[in-house]
Coordinates of N, CA, C and O in Angstrom, one line a residue:
M1 N 126.3 69.1 101.2 CA 126.4 70.7 102.5 C 124.9 70.9 102.7 O 124.3 71.0 101.8
A2 N 124.8 70.7 104.1 CA 123.5 71.4 104.5 C 123.7 73.0 104.5 O 124.5 73.6 104.1
P3 N 122.2 73.9 104.4 CA 122.0 75.0 104.1 C 123.0 76.0 104.6 O 123.6 76.9 104.0
D4 N 123.5 75.2 105.6 CA 124.1 76.7 106.9 C 125.7 76.5 106.7 O 126.5 77.5 107.7
G5 N 125.9 75.6 105.9 CA 127.8 75.3 105.4 C 128.3 74.4 106.7 O 129.2 73.6 105.7
N6 N 127.0 73.7 107.4 CA 127.8 72.9 108.3 C 127.4 71.2 107.7 O 126.4 71.2 106.9
R7 N 128.2 70.6 107.6 CA 127.6 69.0 107.6 C 126.7 67.9 108.5 O 127.2 68.2 109.2
G8 N 126.3 67.6 107.8 CA 124.5 67.3 108.3 C 126.0 65.9 109.5 O 126.5 65.5 108.8
E9 N 124.8 65.8 110.4 CA 125.6 64.4 111.2 C 125.7 63.0 110.7 O 125.9 62.4 110.4
N10 N 124.7 62.8 109.6 CA 125.0 62.0 108.4 C 125.5 61.4 107.9 O 125.7 60.2 107.1
E11 N 126.2 62.7 107.1 CA 126.8 62.9 106.1 C 128.4 62.6 106.9 O 129.1 63.3 106.8
L12 N 128.8 61.4 105.6 CA 130.3 60.6 105.9 C 130.8 61.8 104.7 O 130.5 61.7 103.4
V13 N 132.5 62.6 105.0 CA 132.7 62.5 103.7 C 134.7 61.0 104.1 O 134.7 61.4 105.2
L14 N 134.5 60.3 102.9 CA 135.6 59.5 102.9 C 136.7 60.1 102.5 O 137.2 61.2 101.4
K15 N 138.1 60.1 103.1 CA 139.1 60.8 103.1 C 140.1 60.1 102.2 O 140.3 58.8 102.7
Y16 N 141.2 60.2 101.5 CA 142.4 59.7 100.9 C 143.0 59.1 102.5 O 143.4 59.6 103.9
G17 N 143.6 58.0 102.6 CA 144.6 57.3 103.4 C 143.1 56.7 104.8 O 144.2 56.1 105.5
Q18 N 141.8 56.7 104.2 CA 141.4 56.9 106.2 C 141.0 55.2 105.2 O 140.2 54.9 104.8
P19 N 140.8 54.5 106.7 CA 140.5 53.1 106.7 C 138.9 52.9 106.7 O 138.0 54.0 106.6
F20 N 138.4 52.1 105.9 CA 136.9 51.8 105.6 C 137.0 50.4 105.5 O 137.8 49.9 104.7
R21 N 135.4 49.5 105.3 CA 135.1 48.5 104.9 C 134.2 48.7 103.9 O 133.4 49.0 103.3
L22 N 134.2 47.6 102.8 CA 133.6 47.6 101.3 C 132.6 46.5 101.9 O 133.1 45.3 102.1
Q23 N 131.2 46.7 102.1 CA 130.6 45.6 102.4 C 129.4 45.9 101.0 O 128.9 46.7 100.3
C24 N 129.3 44.3 101.0 CA 127.4 44.3 100.6 C 126.9 45.0 100.6 O 126.7 45.3 101.7
V25 N 125.5 45.1 99.6 CA 124.1 46.0 100.2 C 124.1 45.5 101.6 O 123.9 44.2 101.8
D26 N 123.0 46.4 102.8 CA 122.4 45.4 104.0 C 121.6 44.6 103.3 O 121.2 44.5 102.3
D27 N 121.9 43.1 104.5 CA 120.1 42.6 104.0 C 118.8 43.9 104.8 O 119.5 44.8 105.5
P28 N 117.2 43.0 104.4 CA 117.1 43.5 105.1 C 117.1 44.5 106.9 O 116.4 44.9 106.8
T29 N 117.5 42.8 107.4 CA 117.8 43.6 109.5 C 118.5 44.9 109.5 O 118.7 45.3 110.3
G30 N 120.1 44.8 108.5 CA 120.7 45.3 108.2 C 121.6 45.1 109.4 O 122.9 45.6 109.8
K31 N 121.5 43.6 109.6 CA 122.4 43.2 111.4 C 123.7 43.1 111.0 O 124.4 42.4 111.8
D32 N 124.0 41.6 110.0 CA 125.0 41.3 109.4 C 125.1 41.0 107.9 O 125.3 40.3 107.0
P33 N 125.9 42.4 107.1 CA 126.5 42.8 106.2 C 127.5 41.5 105.7 O 128.4 41.0 106.6
L34 N 127.9 41.6 104.7 CA 129.2 40.4 104.0 C 129.9 41.6 103.6 O 129.6 42.9 103.5
M35 N 131.0 41.8 104.3 CA 132.1 42.7 104.5 C 133.5 41.4 103.5 O 133.5 40.6 103.3
L36 N 133.7 42.7 102.5 CA 135.2 42.1 101.5 C 136.4 42.2 102.2 O 136.6 43.1 102.9
Y37 N 137.2 41.0 101.8 CA 138.5 40.7 103.0 C 139.2 39.8 101.6 O 138.7 39.3 100.7
T38 N 140.7 39.8 101.9 CA 141.6 39.3 101.5 C 142.9 39.3 102.7 O 142.3 39.8 103.4
A39 N 143.5 37.8 102.3 CA 143.9 37.3 103.3 C 145.8 37.3 102.7 O 146.4 37.1 101.4
P40 N 146.5 37.3 103.6 CA 148.1 37.5 102.9 C 147.9 35.5 102.7 O 147.2 34.5 103.0
K41 N 149.2 35.9 101.8 CA 149.7 34.6 101.3 C 150.5 33.6 102.4 O 150.4 33.5 103.6
S42 N 149.7 31.9 102.3 CA 150.4 31.1 103.2 C 152.3 30.8 103.7 O 152.6 31.5 102.1
W43 N 152.7 29.8 104.0 CA 154.3 29.9 104.1 C 154.7 29.3 103.2 O 155.7 29.6 102.1
D44 N 153.6 28.6 101.6 CA 154.1 28.3 100.2 C 153.9 29.0 99.3 O 153.2 28.4 98.3
L45 N 152.8 30.3 99.5 CA 152.9 31.5 98.7 C 151.7 30.7 97.6 O 151.3 31.6 96.7
T46 N 150.6 30.0 98.0 CA 149.4 29.9 98.1 C 148.3 30.9 98.9 O 148.6 31.3 100.2
S47 N 147.0 31.0 97.8 CA 146.3 31.7 98.8 C 145.4 30.8 99.8 O 144.9 30.1 99.7
I48 N 145.0 31.3 101.0 CA 144.8 31.0 102.2 C 143.0 30.3 102.1 O 142.2 30.0 102.5
I49 N 142.0 31.2 100.7 CA 141.0 31.5 100.3 C 141.0 30.3 99.8 O 141.2 30.3 98.5
P50 N 140.0 30.0 99.7 CA 139.8 28.9 99.0 C 138.7 29.3 97.8 O 138.2 30.0 98.3
N51 N 139.5 29.0 96.6 CA 138.7 29.6 95.3 C 138.3 28.7 94.3 O 139.2 28.0 94.0
S52 N 137.8 29.0 93.3 CA 137.4 28.1 91.7 C 138.5 28.9 90.8 O 138.6 28.1 90.0
F53 N 138.3 30.0 91.1 CA 139.4 30.6 89.9 C 140.3 31.3 90.2 O 141.1 31.7 91.8
D54 N 141.3 31.3 89.9 CA 142.1 32.1 90.4 C 143.4 32.6 89.1 O 143.8 32.0 87.9
T55 N 144.0 33.6 89.4 CA 145.2 34.2 88.2 C 146.1 34.5 88.6 O 146.7 34.8 89.9
R56 N 147.7 34.4 88.1 CA 149.0 34.5 88.1 C 149.2 35.9 87.7 O 149.3 36.4 86.3
K57 N 150.6 36.0 88.7 CA 151.3 37.3 87.6 C 152.9 36.8 88.2 O 153.0 37.2 89.0
Y58 N 153.0 36.3 86.8 CA 154.7 36.0 86.6 C 155.0 35.1 87.3 O 156.0 34.5 88.3
G59 N 153.2 33.9 87.5 CA 153.6 32.9 87.9 C 153.1 32.6 89.1 O 153.0 31.2 89.8
E60 N 153.1 33.7 90.3 CA 152.9 33.8 91.6 C 151.0 33.9 91.3 O 151.2 35.4 91.0
I61 N 150.7 33.5 92.1 CA 149.2 32.9 92.6 C 148.6 34.7 93.3 O 149.2 35.4 94.1
N62 N 147.9 36.2 92.2 CA 147.8 36.8 93.0 C 146.5 36.6 94.2 O 146.2 35.3 93.9
L63 N 145.9 37.8 95.0 CA 145.3 37.2 96.4 C 143.8 37.5 95.7 O 143.7 38.2 95.4
T64 N 143.5 36.1 96.5 CA 141.5 36.5 96.2 C 141.3 37.6 97.4 O 141.7 37.6 98.2
L65 N 140.0 37.5 96.9 CA 139.0 38.4 97.8 C 137.5 36.8 98.2 O 138.1 36.3 97.7
G66 N 137.1 37.4 99.2 CA 136.0 37.0 99.5 C 135.3 37.3 100.2 O 135.9 38.9 100.4
L67 N 133.9 36.7 101.2 CA 133.5 37.6 101.2 C 133.0 36.7 103.1 O 133.2 35.8 103.5
C68 N 133.1 37.8 104.2 CA 132.7 36.8 105.6 C 131.5 38.1 106.0 O 131.3 39.5 105.9
S69 N 130.8 37.5 106.7 CA 129.9 38.3 107.4 C 129.9 38.9 108.9 O 131.0 38.5 109.5
R70 N 130.1 39.6 109.3 CA 130.0 40.5 110.3 C 130.5 40.4 111.2 O 131.3 40.0 112.4
K71 N 129.5 38.9 111.7 CA 130.0 37.8 112.8 C 130.7 37.0 113.1 O 131.0 36.4 114.2
N72 N 131.6 36.7 112.0 CA 132.6 36.2 111.9 C 134.0 36.4 111.2 O 135.2 36.4 111.2
C73 N 134.2 38.3 112.2 CA 134.6 38.8 111.6 C 135.5 39.2 113.2 O 134.6 40.1 113.8
G74 N 136.6 39.5 113.4 CA 137.2 39.8 114.9 C 137.6 39.6 115.4 O 138.5 37.8 115.3
P75 N 138.0 39.6 116.5 CA 139.3 39.0 117.0 C 138.7 38.0 118.3 O 137.5 37.1 118.1
G76 N 139.1 36.8 117.1 CA 139.2 35.1 117.7 C 137.4 34.7 117.2 O 137.4 33.3 117.3
K77 N 137.4 35.1 115.8 CA 136.8 34.4 115.1 C 137.4 33.7 113.5 O 138.5 33.8 113.7
Q78 N 136.3 33.9 112.2 CA 136.9 32.9 111.8 C 137.9 33.7 110.5 O 138.9 33.5 110.2
I79 N 137.7 34.8 111.0 CA 138.6 36.1 109.8 C 139.0 37.4 110.9 O 137.8 38.3 111.6
P80 N 140.0 37.1 110.7 CA 140.8 38.8 111.0 C 140.0 40.3 110.8 O 140.0 39.8 109.7
A81 N 139.5 41.0 111.9 CA 139.2 42.2 111.4 C 140.1 42.9 111.0 O 139.5 43.5 109.9
A82 N 141.2 42.9 110.3 CA 142.3 43.6 110.1 C 142.6 43.2 108.6 O 142.8 44.3 107.6
Y83 N 141.8 42.2 108.0 CA 141.6 41.7 106.6 C 140.7 42.3 106.0 O 140.9 42.3 104.5
T84 N 140.1 43.0 106.5 CA 138.7 43.5 106.1 C 139.0 45.3 105.4 O 138.2 45.8 105.2
H85 N 140.3 45.7 106.2 CA 140.1 47.2 106.2 C 141.2 47.7 104.4 O 142.0 47.2 104.3
W86 N 140.7 48.4 104.2 CA 141.0 49.6 103.4 C 141.2 50.4 103.2 O 140.8 51.5 103.9
Y87 N 142.0 51.7 102.0 CA 142.0 52.8 102.0 C 142.4 53.1 100.6 O 142.7 52.5 99.7
C88 N 142.2 54.0 100.2 CA 142.3 55.0 98.6 C 143.6 55.8 98.9 O 143.8 56.1 100.0
Q89 N 144.1 56.0 97.6 CA 145.0 57.1 97.8 C 145.3 56.9 96.6 O 143.9 56.8 95.1
H90 N 145.8 58.6 95.8 CA 145.1 59.4 94.7 C 146.6 57.9 93.7 O 147.7 57.7 94.0
I91 N 146.1 58.6 92.5 CA 146.7 57.8 91.4 C 148.0 58.0 91.1 O 148.6 57.6 90.4
D92 N 148.6 59.8 91.1 CA 149.8 59.7 91.3 C 150.8 59.5 92.7 O 150.4 60.1 93.1
P93 N 151.7 58.5 92.6 CA 152.7 58.5 93.6 C 153.1 59.8 93.9 O 153.7 59.8 95.4
H94 N 152.9 61.0 93.2 CA 153.7 62.0 93.8 C 152.9 63.0 94.4 O 153.2 63.9 95.2
K95 N 151.4 62.6 94.1 CA 150.9 63.3 95.4 C 150.1 62.2 96.2 O 149.3 63.5 97.0
R96 N 150.5 61.4 96.2 CA 149.9 61.2 97.7 C 150.1 61.9 99.5 O 149.0 61.3 99.9
F97 N 151.4 61.9 98.7 CA 151.2 62.7 100.6 C 150.6 63.6 100.3 O 149.9 64.3 102.2
E98 N 151.1 65.1 99.7 CA 150.0 66.2 100.1 C 148.5 66.0 99.6 O 147.6 66.7 100.5
T99 N 148.0 64.6 99.7 CA 146.4 64.4 99.3 C 146.2 63.6 100.4 O 144.9 63.4 100.9
E100 N 147.3 63.3 101.6 CA 146.5 62.0 102.2 C 145.7 63.4 103.7 O 145.9 64.3 102.9
G101 N 144.8 62.7 103.9 CA 143.3 63.4 104.6 C 142.4 63.9 103.8 O 141.6 64.6 104.7
T102 N 142.9 64.5 102.9 CA 141.5 65.7 101.9 C 140.6 64.5 101.4 O 141.1 62.8 101.5
P103 N 139.6 64.9 101.2 CA 138.2 64.1 100.9 C 138.4 63.9 99.6 O 139.2 64.1 98.9
L104 N 138.4 62.1 99.2 CA 138.1 62.4 98.1 C 137.0 62.7 96.7 O 135.8 63.4 97.7
P105 N 137.4 62.9 96.0 CA 136.9 63.9 95.0 C 136.0 63.1 94.2 O 136.2 61.9 94.1
S106 N 134.8 63.2 93.8 CA 133.9 62.2 93.4 C 134.1 61.7 91.8 O 134.2 62.9 91.1
N107 N 133.7 60.6 91.0 CA 134.6 61.4 89.7 C 135.2 60.4 89.4 O 135.6 61.0 88.3
E108 N 136.7 60.5 90.0 CA 138.2 60.5 89.7 C 138.4 59.5 90.2 O 137.7 58.9 91.0
P109 N 139.5 59.4 89.2 CA 140.4 57.8 89.0 C 140.8 57.6 90.8 O 141.9 58.7 91.1
L110 N 141.0 56.4 91.1 CA 141.3 56.3 92.4 C 142.1 55.1 92.5 O 141.9 53.7 91.8
V111 N 142.7 55.1 93.4 CA 143.9 53.2 93.9 C 143.2 53.1 94.9 O 143.2 53.8 96.3
I112 N 142.5 51.9 95.7 CA 142.2 51.2 96.9 C 142.9 50.7 96.5 O 143.6 49.0 96.0
T113 N 143.3 49.9 98.4 CA 144.6 49.2 98.6 C 143.8 48.8 99.9 O 143.7 49.7 100.5
H114 N 144.1 47.8 100.0 CA 144.3 46.8 101.5 C 145.2 46.8 102.5 O 146.4 46.8 102.6
M115 N 144.4 47.1 104.0 CA 145.9 47.7 104.9 C 146.5 46.7 105.5 O 148.0 46.5 105.4
A116 N 146.5 45.2 104.7 CA 147.4 44.2 105.9 C 148.4 43.8 104.8 O 149.5 43.5 104.8
T117 N 147.9 44.2 103.9 CA 149.1 43.2 102.7 C 149.6 44.5 101.7 O 150.4 44.0 101.0
N118 N 148.9 46.0 101.6 CA 150.1 46.9 100.8 C 149.1 46.2 99.4 O 150.1 46.5 98.7
R119 N 148.1 45.8 99.0 CA 148.4 45.4 97.5 C 147.1 46.4 97.5 O 145.8 46.5 98.1
N120 N 146.9 46.3 96.2 CA 145.8 47.1 95.3 C 144.9 46.2 95.0 O 144.6 45.2 94.2
L121 N 143.5 47.0 95.1 CA 142.1 46.1 94.4 C 142.0 46.1 92.7 O 142.1 47.3 92.3
A122 N 142.0 45.1 92.3 CA 142.6 44.9 90.8 C 141.5 44.4 89.9 O 141.3 43.3 90.2
A123 N 141.4 44.6 88.6 CA 140.4 44.3 87.6 C 141.2 43.0 87.0 O 141.8 43.6 86.1
E124 N 141.0 42.2 87.1 CA 142.2 40.8 86.4 C 141.5 41.1 84.8 O 140.5 41.3 84.4
N125 N 142.0 40.8 84.3 CA 141.8 40.5 82.5 C 141.4 39.4 82.0 O 141.7 38.5 81.2
T126 N 140.9 38.7 83.3 CA 139.8 37.0 83.4 C 138.3 37.2 83.1 O 138.1 37.7 84.1
V127 N 137.8 36.6 81.8 CA 136.6 36.7 81.9 C 136.3 35.1 82.6 O 136.3 34.6 82.0
I128 N 135.3 35.4 83.3 CA 134.3 34.7 84.4 C 133.2 34.3 83.7 O 132.5 35.7 83.7
Q129 N 132.7 33.1 83.3 CA 131.3 32.9 82.7 C 130.3 32.6 84.4 O 130.5 32.0 84.8
T130 N 129.2 33.3 84.2 CA 128.4 33.2 85.6 C 127.3 33.4 85.2 O 126.8 33.3 84.4
L131 N 126.2 33.1 86.1 CA 124.9 33.1 86.1 C 123.9 34.5 85.9 O 123.4 34.1 85.2
F132 N 124.7 35.3 85.9 CA 124.3 36.8 85.6 C 125.4 36.6 84.3 O 124.7 38.4 83.9
G133 N 126.5 36.0 83.4 CA 126.6 36.7 82.6 C 128.1 37.1 82.6 O 129.2 36.4 83.6
P134 N 128.7 37.3 81.7 CA 130.7 37.9 82.0 C 131.0 38.5 82.9 O 129.9 39.5 83.0
E135 N 132.1 37.8 83.6 CA 132.2 39.2 84.5 C 133.8 38.7 84.9 O 134.8 37.5 84.3
F136 N 133.9 40.1 85.3 CA 135.8 40.0 85.2 C 136.0 39.6 86.3 O 135.5 39.9 87.9
L137 N 137.2 38.6 86.6 CA 137.4 38.6 88.1 C 138.3 39.5 89.1 O 139.0 40.1 88.2
V138 N 137.3 39.8 90.0 CA 138.8 41.0 90.6 C 139.7 40.3 91.7 O 139.3 39.2 92.5
S139 N 140.6 40.4 91.7 CA 141.4 39.8 92.6 C 142.3 41.4 93.6 O 141.7 42.7 93.6
V140 N 143.1 40.8 94.6 CA 144.3 42.0 94.6 C 146.1 41.7 94.6 O 146.6 41.2 94.3
Q141 N 146.1 43.1 93.8 CA 147.8 43.1 93.4 C 148.0 44.4 92.7 O 146.9 45.0 92.3
N142 N 148.7 44.6 92.4 CA 149.9 45.4 92.3 C 150.2 45.7 90.7 O 150.9 44.6 90.2
Y143 N 149.7 46.7 90.2 CA 149.6 46.3 88.5 C 150.2 47.8 88.1 O 149.7 48.6 88.1
R144 N 151.8 47.6 88.2 CA 152.8 48.9 87.3 C 153.0 49.2 86.1 O 153.5 48.3 85.9
N145 N 153.4 50.0 85.5 CA 153.8 50.5 84.4 C 155.3 50.5 84.7 O 155.5 50.9 85.8
I146 N 156.6 51.2 83.6 CA 157.9 50.9 83.8 C 158.2 52.8 84.3 O 159.0 52.5 85.1
F147 N 156.6 53.2 84.6 CA 156.9 54.8 86.2 C 156.6 54.4 87.1 O 156.2 55.6 87.6
K148 N 156.0 53.2 88.1 CA 156.2 53.4 88.8 C 154.2 53.7 88.8 O 154.0 54.0 90.2
R149 N 153.7 53.9 88.1 CA 152.5 54.6 88.1 C 151.4 52.9 88.0 O 150.9 52.1 87.0
E150 N 150.0 53.2 88.7 CA 149.0 52.1 88.5 C 148.8 51.5 87.3 O 148.2 53.4 86.7
T151 N 148.1 50.5 87.2 CA 147.5 50.2 84.9 C 146.0 49.9 85.4 O 145.4 49.9 86.5
W152 N 145.4 50.3 83.5 CA 143.9 50.6 84.3 C 143.5 49.1 85.0 O 142.1 49.4 85.6
Q153 N 144.8 48.0 85.3 CA 143.4 47.1 86.7 C 143.1 47.6 87.7 O 142.5 47.5 88.3
N154 N 144.6 48.8 88.3 CA 144.0 48.9 89.8 C 143.5 50.3 89.8 O 143.1 50.6 90.7
L155 N 142.7 50.7 88.6 CA 142.1 52.1 88.9 C 140.4 52.1 89.4 O 139.8 51.2 88.6
W156 N 140.1 52.6 89.8 CA 138.6 52.8 90.4 C 137.6 54.0 90.5 O 138.8 54.5 91.1
I157 N 136.5 54.2 90.1 CA 135.7 55.5 90.3 C 134.9 55.3 91.4 O 134.2 54.1 90.8
I158 N 135.1 56.6 92.3 CA 134.1 56.0 93.1 C 132.7 57.4 93.2 O 133.2 58.1 92.3
S159 N 131.2 56.7 92.5 CA 130.8 57.7 91.5 C 129.5 58.0 93.0 O 129.3 56.9 93.9
N160 N 128.9 59.6 92.6 CA 128.0 59.8 93.6 C 127.0 59.4 92.3 O 125.1 60.5 93.2
G161 N 126.9 59.3 91.5 CA 125.5 59.1 91.2 C 125.5 60.0 89.4 O 124.3 59.9 88.8
H162 N 125.9 61.3 89.8 CA 126.2 62.4 88.8 C 127.2 61.8 87.6 O 128.1 61.7 87.8
Q163 N 126.8 62.7 86.7 CA 127.8 62.2 85.2 C 129.2 63.0 85.4 O 128.9 64.3 85.8
C164 N 130.4 62.4 85.1 CA 131.8 62.8 84.7 C 132.1 64.3 83.7 O 130.7 64.2 83.0
K165 N 132.7 64.8 84.0 CA 132.9 66.2 83.1 C 133.1 65.1 81.9 O 134.5 64.8 81.5

């Protein structure tokens, strides 16, 4: 907050339900960042994004993620802009309506949902060996328990750099 209580022009507050894009750290020029996208499945229920790894839930392939540059995204381009839009939801399904439009709390668990497919960003329980060491596979899939609440695979935390309580 600014000293007078007003938010500065450059300070943005992300709210529940507000569309946003997940993008990689800008290149030094800042002109063409890479954005995270996913796409609906094709007619035969396979992913239209080529990938080297896939995971399945009850035999069905999970939606995979891809990266596209801003110049290849939008009307008449390789990737429709709608495939890069995400929004956040409260972890409790009963509180989602009342928290819609309120600012996201920092360092609190939340659910990140893809707007076009209505599926959640998920960390799969699959480890892949990469050049940087072992990493978990990330996909787009809803993982819920018997109480219709998202499980650990769908929970994320947006941190402001301060330690959690």
